[in-house]
Amino acid sequence: MLQELFSPSVQHVLDLVGIFVFAISGALLAVRKNFDVFGMAVLAEVTALGGGLFRDLIIGAVPPAAFSDLGYFVTPLLATVLVFFLHPQVERIQLGVNVFDAAGLGLFAVTGTAKAYDYGLGLTASATLGLATAVGGGVLRDVLANEVPSLLRWDRDLYAVPAIVGAAMVALCIRFDVLNPYTSGLAAVTAFGLRLAALRFHWRAPRAWHRSSVSVEAPDQAG
């Protein structure tokens, strides 16, 4: 099914673009944490490949694409080199990085869901792995950097919800046999648009009803 949505060459290019942008976000966090170049490379690799690696191991697609395609491994290293030398300039175009990151989020949610279904998972499980593909690398990045994952923080703009919407749209399209390049593109664009809107308007998920805790944590808009 995944092969029906994108040609192998187009899929490969889209994957590398998403991997590159996710790797930049990992390397930038390493710079903010004052990690050395090895730490930057580790965070870049984990952020870019962690979600897809988790998905492939769960569905039995071994060896995972991250290990069978040299380009997948080298691309985060190129992002590391870029950030190592030009991190002040990259920080200044953070808005542009966020836009590409949102595009990668939507793309990986769609392709992750479709690939999981290709390997025999049900619709709910496929959508769940689509979400994991899109956000798993960021969770691993934050854990390695000794931070509460952005996915769990109330003071971060919506990130998982757009991916959930995109993955759910793909699952519904599969259910009604209407998944094609156009509907899958619509799902990716919807997730992309929701993420950009969340960044623009600072949309956040609600906290517990009638929450009485007075604990405060300074909002961090970097993520």
PDB file of C-alpha atoms in Angstrom:
ATOM      1  CA  MET A   1       0.000   0.000   0.000  1.00  0.00           C
ATOM      2  CA  LEU A   2       2.807   2.396   0.843  1.00  0.00           C
ATOM      3  CA  GLN A   3       4.309   1.770  -2.596  1.00  0.00           C
ATOM      4  CA  GLU A   4       0.983   2.758  -4.134  1.00  0.00           C
ATOM      5  CA  LEU A   5       1.059   6.161  -2.432  1.00  0.00           C
ATOM      6  CA  PHE A   6       4.558   7.273  -3.425  1.00  0.00           C
ATOM      7  CA  SER A   7       7.111   5.964  -5.868  1.00  0.00           C
ATOM      8  CA  PRO A   8      10.208   4.522  -4.151  1.00  0.00           C
ATOM      9  CA  SER A   9      12.361   7.467  -5.254  1.00  0.00           C
ATOM     10  CA  VAL A  10       9.867  10.063  -4.028  1.00  0.00           C
ATOM     11  CA  GLN A  11       9.399   8.190  -0.746  1.00  0.00           C
ATOM     12  CA  HIS A  12      13.162   8.062  -0.238  1.00  0.00           C
ATOM     13  CA  VAL A  13      13.600  11.798  -0.837  1.00  0.00           C
ATOM     14  CA  LEU A  14      10.715  12.681   1.491  1.00  0.00           C
ATOM     15  CA  ASP A  15      12.138  10.414   4.186  1.00  0.00           C
ATOM     16  CA  LEU A  16      15.564  12.034   3.947  1.00  0.00           C
ATOM     17  CA  VAL A  17      14.116  15.540   4.140  1.00  0.00           C
ATOM     18  CA  GLY A  18      12.119  14.637   7.242  1.00  0.00           C
ATOM     19  CA  ILE A  19      15.121  12.906   8.794  1.00  0.00           C
ATOM     20  CA  PHE A  20      17.338  15.925   8.125  1.00  0.00           C
ATOM     21  CA  VAL A  21      14.965  18.402   9.770  1.00  0.00           C
ATOM     22  CA  PHE A  22      14.326  16.185  12.794  1.00  0.00           C
ATOM     23  CA  ALA A  23      18.086  15.729  13.144  1.00  0.00           C
ATOM     24  CA  ILE A  24      18.572  19.493  13.193  1.00  0.00           C
ATOM     25  CA  SER A  25      16.165  19.791  16.122  1.00  0.00           C
ATOM     26  CA  GLY A  26      18.108  17.124  18.000  1.00  0.00           C
ATOM     27  CA  ALA A  27      21.469  18.740  17.329  1.00  0.00           C
ATOM     28  CA  LEU A  28      20.143  22.159  18.371  1.00  0.00           C
ATOM     29  CA  LEU A  29      18.960  20.769  21.707  1.00  0.00           C
ATOM     30  CA  ALA A  30      22.437  19.298  22.202  1.00  0.00           C
ATOM     31  CA  VAL A  31      23.954  22.744  21.615  1.00  0.00           C
ATOM     32  CA  ARG A  32      21.592  24.273  24.179  1.00  0.00           C
ATOM     33  CA  LYS A  33      22.611  21.538  26.622  1.00  0.00           C
ATOM     34  CA  ASN A  34      26.295  22.258  25.935  1.00  0.00           C
ATOM     35  CA  PHE A  35      26.958  18.730  24.638  1.00  0.00           C
ATOM     36  CA  ASP A  36      30.102  17.959  22.665  1.00  0.00           C
ATOM     37  CA  VAL A  37      30.054  16.979  19.006  1.00  0.00           C
ATOM     38  CA  PHE A  38      29.512  13.296  19.815  1.00  0.00           C
ATOM     39  CA  GLY A  39      26.513  14.173  21.969  1.00  0.00           C
ATOM     40  CA  MET A  40      25.184  16.327  19.136  1.00  0.00           C
ATOM     41  CA  ALA A  41      25.493  13.428  16.709  1.00  0.00           C
ATOM     42  CA  VAL A  42      23.774  11.023  19.098  1.00  0.00           C
ATOM     43  CA  LEU A  43      20.817  13.339  19.670  1.00  0.00           C
ATOM     44  CA  ALA A  44      20.570  14.053  15.943  1.00  0.00           C
ATOM     45  CA  GLU A  45      20.537  10.347  15.068  1.00  0.00           C
ATOM     46  CA  VAL A  46      18.072   9.435  17.804  1.00  0.00           C
ATOM     47  CA  THR A  47      15.679  12.255  16.969  1.00  0.00           C
ATOM     48  CA  ALA A  48      15.720  11.534  13.260  1.00  0.00           C
ATOM     49  CA  LEU A  49      15.574   7.740  13.325  1.00  0.00           C
ATOM     50  CA  GLY A  50      14.109   6.759  16.703  1.00  0.00           C
ATOM     51  CA  GLY A  51      10.445   6.738  15.698  1.00  0.00           C
ATOM     52  CA  GLY A  52      10.969   4.780  12.497  1.00  0.00           C
ATOM     53  CA  LEU A  53      13.310   2.341  14.215  1.00  0.00           C
ATOM     54  CA  PHE A  54      10.732   1.645  16.935  1.00  0.00           C
ATOM     55  CA  ARG A  55       8.025   1.100  14.305  1.00  0.00           C
ATOM     56  CA  ASP A  56      10.130  -1.251  12.199  1.00  0.00           C
ATOM     57  CA  LEU A  57      11.107  -3.358  15.209  1.00  0.00           C
ATOM     58  CA  ILE A  58       7.473  -3.647  16.317  1.00  0.00           C
ATOM     59  CA  ILE A  59       6.184  -4.712  12.884  1.00  0.00           C
ATOM     60  CA  GLY A  60       9.135  -6.993  12.146  1.00  0.00           C
ATOM     61  CA  ALA A  61      10.560  -4.983   9.251  1.00  0.00           C
ATOM     62  CA  VAL A  62      14.135  -6.079   9.871  1.00  0.00           C
ATOM     63  CA  PRO A  63      16.753  -4.978   9.395  1.00  0.00           C
ATOM     64  CA  PRO A  64      15.148  -1.555   9.992  1.00  0.00           C
ATOM     65  CA  ALA A  65      15.451   1.027   7.231  1.00  0.00           C
ATOM     66  CA  ALA A  66      17.736   3.058   9.508  1.00  0.00           C
ATOM     67  CA  PHE A  67      20.336   0.271   9.233  1.00  0.00           C
ATOM     68  CA  SER A  68      19.721  -0.969   5.714  1.00  0.00           C
ATOM     69  CA  ASP A  69      20.002   2.397   3.959  1.00  0.00           C
ATOM     70  CA  LEU A  70      23.253   4.287   4.467  1.00  0.00           C
ATOM     71  CA  GLY A  71      21.590   7.577   3.544  1.00  0.00           C
ATOM     72  CA  TYR A  72      19.319   7.323   6.568  1.00  0.00           C
ATOM     73  CA  PHE A  73      22.327   7.079   8.862  1.00  0.00           C
ATOM     74  CA  VAL A  74      24.499   9.695   7.141  1.00  0.00           C
ATOM     75  CA  THR A  75      21.832  12.399   6.834  1.00  0.00           C
ATOM     76  CA  PRO A  76      21.685  13.121  10.597  1.00  0.00           C
ATOM     77  CA  LEU A  77      25.475  13.362  10.620  1.00  0.00           C
ATOM     78  CA  LEU A  78      25.297  16.019   7.894  1.00  0.00           C
ATOM     79  CA  ALA A  79      22.754  17.901   9.991  1.00  0.00           C
ATOM     80  CA  THR A  80      25.127  17.643  12.956  1.00  0.00           C
ATOM     81  CA  VAL A  81      27.973  19.171  10.950  1.00  0.00           C
ATOM     82  CA  LEU A  82      25.708  22.009   9.816  1.00  0.00           C
ATOM     83  CA  VAL A  83      24.583  22.805  13.355  1.00  0.00           C
ATOM     84  CA  PHE A  84      28.101  22.398  14.771  1.00  0.00           C
ATOM     85  CA  PHE A  85      29.461  25.194  12.590  1.00  0.00           C
ATOM     86  CA  LEU A  86      26.356  27.309  11.966  1.00  0.00           C
ATOM     87  CA  HIS A  87      24.167  26.883  15.032  1.00  0.00           C
ATOM     88  CA  PRO A  88      23.707  30.646  15.630  1.00  0.00           C
ATOM     89  CA  GLN A  89      22.418  31.034  12.077  1.00  0.00           C
ATOM     90  CA  VAL A  90      20.236  27.928  12.359  1.00  0.00           C
ATOM     91  CA  GLU A  91      18.762  29.249  15.615  1.00  0.00           C
ATOM     92  CA  ARG A  92      17.842  32.477  13.819  1.00  0.00           C
ATOM     93  CA  ILE A  93      15.807  30.556  11.241  1.00  0.00           C
ATOM     94  CA  GLN A  94      14.016  28.529  13.893  1.00  0.00           C
ATOM     95  CA  LEU A  95      10.674  29.444  12.323  1.00  0.00           C
ATOM     96  CA  GLY A  96      11.751  27.817   9.083  1.00  0.00           C
ATOM     97  CA  VAL A  97      12.994  24.759  10.949  1.00  0.00           C
ATOM     98  CA  ASN A  98       9.615  24.527  12.704  1.00  0.00           C
ATOM     99  CA  VAL A  99       7.817  24.613   9.363  1.00  0.00           C
ATOM    100  CA  PHE A 100       9.870  21.731   7.982  1.00  0.00           C
ATOM    101  CA  ASP A 101       9.554  19.885  11.283  1.00  0.00           C
ATOM    102  CA  ALA A 102       5.765  20.177  11.007  1.00  0.00           C
ATOM    103  CA  ALA A 103       5.935  18.854   7.459  1.00  0.00           C
ATOM    104  CA  GLY A 104       8.019  15.890   8.625  1.00  0.00           C
ATOM    105  CA  LEU A 105       5.536  15.251  11.422  1.00  0.00           C
ATOM    106  CA  GLY A 106       2.657  14.993   8.966  1.00  0.00           C
ATOM    107  CA  LEU A 107       4.590  12.886   6.473  1.00  0.00           C
ATOM    108  CA  PHE A 108       5.877  10.388   9.051  1.00  0.00           C
ATOM    109  CA  ALA A 109       2.441  10.027  10.644  1.00  0.00           C
ATOM    110  CA  VAL A 110       1.011   9.076   7.246  1.00  0.00           C
ATOM    111  CA  THR A 111       3.777   6.780   6.042  1.00  0.00           C
ATOM    112  CA  GLY A 112       4.177   5.175   9.467  1.00  0.00           C
ATOM    113  CA  THR A 113       0.489   4.270   9.589  1.00  0.00           C
ATOM    114  CA  ALA A 114       0.473   2.912   6.042  1.00  0.00           C
ATOM    115  CA  LYS A 115       3.618   0.835   6.585  1.00  0.00           C
ATOM    116  CA  ALA A 116       2.286  -0.663   9.809  1.00  0.00           C
ATOM    117  CA  TYR A 117      -0.921  -1.670   8.022  1.00  0.00           C
ATOM    118  CA  ASP A 118       1.129  -3.181   5.199  1.00  0.00           C
ATOM    119  CA  TYR A 119       2.702  -5.487   7.779  1.00  0.00           C
ATOM    120  CA  GLY A 120      -0.627  -6.817   8.966  1.00  0.00           C
ATOM    121  CA  LEU A 121      -1.538  -4.619  11.936  1.00  0.00           C
ATOM    122  CA  GLY A 122      -5.107  -3.508  12.570  1.00  0.00           C
ATOM    123  CA  LEU A 123      -6.244   0.038  11.979  1.00  0.00           C
ATOM    124  CA  THR A 124      -5.937   1.206  15.584  1.00  0.00           C
ATOM    125  CA  ALA A 125      -2.510  -0.329  16.029  1.00  0.00           C
ATOM    126  CA  SER A 126      -1.393   1.093  12.669  1.00  0.00           C
ATOM    127  CA  ALA A 127      -2.478   4.609  13.624  1.00  0.00           C
ATOM    128  CA  THR A 128      -0.717   4.230  16.976  1.00  0.00           C
ATOM    129  CA  LEU A 129       2.516   3.285  15.241  1.00  0.00           C
ATOM    130  CA  GLY A 130       2.011   6.176  12.834  1.00  0.00           C
ATOM    131  CA  LEU A 131       1.976   8.461  15.863  1.00  0.00           C
ATOM    132  CA  ALA A 132       5.053   6.707  17.292  1.00  0.00           C
ATOM    133  CA  THR A 133       6.882   7.157  13.993  1.00  0.00           C
ATOM    134  CA  ALA A 134       6.185  10.882  14.024  1.00  0.00           C
ATOM    135  CA  VAL A 135       6.956  11.694  17.669  1.00  0.00           C
ATOM    136  CA  GLY A 136       9.047   8.799  18.991  1.00  0.00           C
ATOM    137  CA  GLY A 137      12.385  10.317  18.069  1.00  0.00           C
ATOM    138  CA  GLY A 138      11.560  13.530  19.904  1.00  0.00           C
ATOM    139  CA  VAL A 139      10.636  11.602  23.040  1.00  0.00           C
ATOM    140  CA  LEU A 140      13.928   9.688  22.981  1.00  0.00           C
ATOM    141  CA  ARG A 141      15.811  12.930  22.366  1.00  0.00           C
ATOM    142  CA  ASP A 142      14.298  14.603  25.419  1.00  0.00           C
ATOM    143  CA  VAL A 143      14.886  11.572  27.650  1.00  0.00           C
ATOM    144  CA  LEU A 144      18.564  11.401  26.647  1.00  0.00           C
ATOM    145  CA  ALA A 145      18.888  15.136  27.257  1.00  0.00           C
ATOM    146  CA  ASN A 146      17.392  14.696  30.758  1.00  0.00           C
ATOM    147  CA  GLU A 147      14.278  16.714  29.947  1.00  0.00           C
ATOM    148  CA  VAL A 148      10.604  15.980  30.448  1.00  0.00           C
ATOM    149  CA  PRO A 149       9.492  14.943  26.940  1.00  0.00           C
ATOM    150  CA  SER A 150       7.761  17.784  25.121  1.00  0.00           C
ATOM    151  CA  LEU A 151       4.979  15.321  24.391  1.00  0.00           C
ATOM    152  CA  LEU A 152       4.034  15.311  28.093  1.00  0.00           C
ATOM    153  CA  ARG A 153       4.412  18.995  28.944  1.00  0.00           C
ATOM    154  CA  TRP A 154       1.397  21.241  29.249  1.00  0.00           C
ATOM    155  CA  ASP A 155       3.417  24.353  28.388  1.00  0.00           C
ATOM    156  CA  ARG A 156       4.293  23.179  24.872  1.00  0.00           C
ATOM    157  CA  ASP A 157       2.206  23.788  21.782  1.00  0.00           C
ATOM    158  CA  LEU A 158       0.292  20.810  20.439  1.00  0.00           C
ATOM    159  CA  TYR A 159       2.588  18.280  18.790  1.00  0.00           C
ATOM    160  CA  ALA A 160       1.164  14.803  19.228  1.00  0.00           C
ATOM    161  CA  VAL A 161      -2.425  15.827  18.464  1.00  0.00           C
ATOM    162  CA  PRO A 162      -1.697  16.859  14.845  1.00  0.00           C
ATOM    163  CA  ALA A 163       0.125  13.558  14.330  1.00  0.00           C
ATOM    164  CA  ILE A 164      -2.803  11.654  15.848  1.00  0.00           C
ATOM    165  CA  VAL A 165      -5.212  13.422  13.487  1.00  0.00           C
ATOM    166  CA  GLY A 166      -3.065  12.626  10.449  1.00  0.00           C
ATOM    167  CA  ALA A 167      -2.649   8.971  11.432  1.00  0.00           C
ATOM    168  CA  ALA A 168      -6.375   8.617  12.205  1.00  0.00           C
ATOM    169  CA  MET A 169      -7.284  10.076   8.807  1.00  0.00           C
ATOM    170  CA  VAL A 170      -5.099   7.473   7.105  1.00  0.00           C
ATOM    171  CA  ALA A 171      -6.690   4.679   9.145  1.00  0.00           C
ATOM    172  CA  LEU A 172     -10.174   5.879   8.197  1.00  0.00           C
ATOM    173  CA  CYS A 173      -9.200   6.099   4.544  1.00  0.00           C
ATOM    174  CA  ILE A 174      -7.945   2.504   4.713  1.00  0.00           C
ATOM    175  CA  ARG A 175     -11.170   1.436   6.425  1.00  0.00           C
ATOM    176  CA  PHE A 176     -13.319   2.884   3.642  1.00  0.00           C
ATOM    177  CA  ASP A 177     -10.886   1.866   0.883  1.00  0.00           C
ATOM    178  CA  VAL A 178     -10.220   5.423  -0.268  1.00  0.00           C
ATOM    179  CA  LEU A 179      -6.534   5.707   0.582  1.00  0.00           C
ATOM    180  CA  ASN A 180      -4.641   7.070  -2.412  1.00  0.00           C
ATOM    181  CA  PRO A 181      -1.954   9.722  -3.024  1.00  0.00           C
ATOM    182  CA  TYR A 182      -4.563  12.483  -2.763  1.00  0.00           C
ATOM    183  CA  THR A 183      -6.203  11.414   0.491  1.00  0.00           C
ATOM    184  CA  SER A 184      -2.862  10.546   2.062  1.00  0.00           C
ATOM    185  CA  GLY A 185      -1.576  13.951   0.999  1.00  0.00           C
ATOM    186  CA  LEU A 186      -4.643  15.543   2.580  1.00  0.00           C
ATOM    187  CA  ALA A 187      -3.914  13.707   5.849  1.00  0.00           C
ATOM    188  CA  ALA A 188      -0.299  14.882   5.843  1.00  0.00           C
ATOM    189  CA  VAL A 189      -1.301  18.471   5.019  1.00  0.00           C
ATOM    190  CA  THR A 190      -3.946  18.427   7.764  1.00  0.00           C
ATOM    191  CA  ALA A 191      -1.394  17.353  10.373  1.00  0.00           C
ATOM    192  CA  PHE A 192       1.048  19.915   9.008  1.00  0.00           C
ATOM    193  CA  GLY A 193      -1.535  22.707   9.145  1.00  0.00           C
ATOM    194  CA  LEU A 194      -2.661  21.819  12.661  1.00  0.00           C
ATOM    195  CA  ARG A 195       0.919  21.876  13.917  1.00  0.00           C
ATOM    196  CA  LEU A 196       1.576  25.277  12.318  1.00  0.00           C
ATOM    197  CA  ALA A 197      -1.674  26.646  13.749  1.00  0.00           C
ATOM    198  CA  ALA A 198      -0.700  25.333  17.197  1.00  0.00           C
ATOM    199  CA  LEU A 199       2.640  27.137  16.909  1.00  0.00           C
ATOM    200  CA  ARG A 200       0.989  30.332  15.693  1.00  0.00           C
ATOM    201  CA  PHE A 201      -1.831  30.467  18.247  1.00  0.00           C
ATOM    202  CA  HIS A 202      -0.149  28.494  21.068  1.00  0.00           C
ATOM    203  CA  TRP A 203      -2.797  25.797  21.202  1.00  0.00           C
ATOM    204  CA  ARG A 204      -2.288  23.399  24.095  1.00  0.00           C
ATOM    205  CA  ALA A 205      -4.079  20.354  25.403  1.00  0.00           C
ATOM    206  CA  PRO A 206      -6.266  20.891  28.482  1.00  0.00           C
ATOM    207  CA  ARG A 207      -5.022  19.876  31.891  1.00  0.00           C
ATOM    208  CA  ALA A 208      -7.003  18.045  34.570  1.00  0.00           C
ATOM    209  CA  TRP A 209     -10.522  19.352  35.206  1.00  0.00           C
ATOM    210  CA  HIS A 210     -10.692  21.732  38.191  1.00  0.00           C
ATOM    211  CA  ARG A 211      -6.966  21.334  38.665  1.00  0.00           C
ATOM    212  CA  SER A 212      -6.031  22.935  42.028  1.00  0.00           C
ATOM    213  CA  SER A 213      -2.244  22.527  41.979  1.00  0.00           C
ATOM    214  CA  VAL A 214      -0.297  25.772  42.199  1.00  0.00           C
ATOM    215  CA  SER A 215       2.858  24.286  40.731  1.00  0.00           C
ATOM    216  CA  VAL A 216       4.213  26.570  38.064  1.00  0.00           C
ATOM    217  CA  GLU A 217       6.795  25.917  35.438  1.00  0.00           C
ATOM    218  CA  ALA A 218       8.043  28.675  33.204  1.00  0.00           C
ATOM    219  CA  PRO A 219       6.641  28.167  29.700  1.00  0.00           C
ATOM    220  CA  ASP A 220       9.271  27.222  27.175  1.00  0.00           C
ATOM    221  CA  GLN A 221       8.411  28.039  23.623  1.00  0.00           C
ATOM    222  CA  ALA A 222      11.634  26.636  22.164  1.00  0.00           C
ATOM    223  CA  GLY A 223       9.952  23.332  21.291  1.00  0.00           C
TER     224      GLY A 223
END
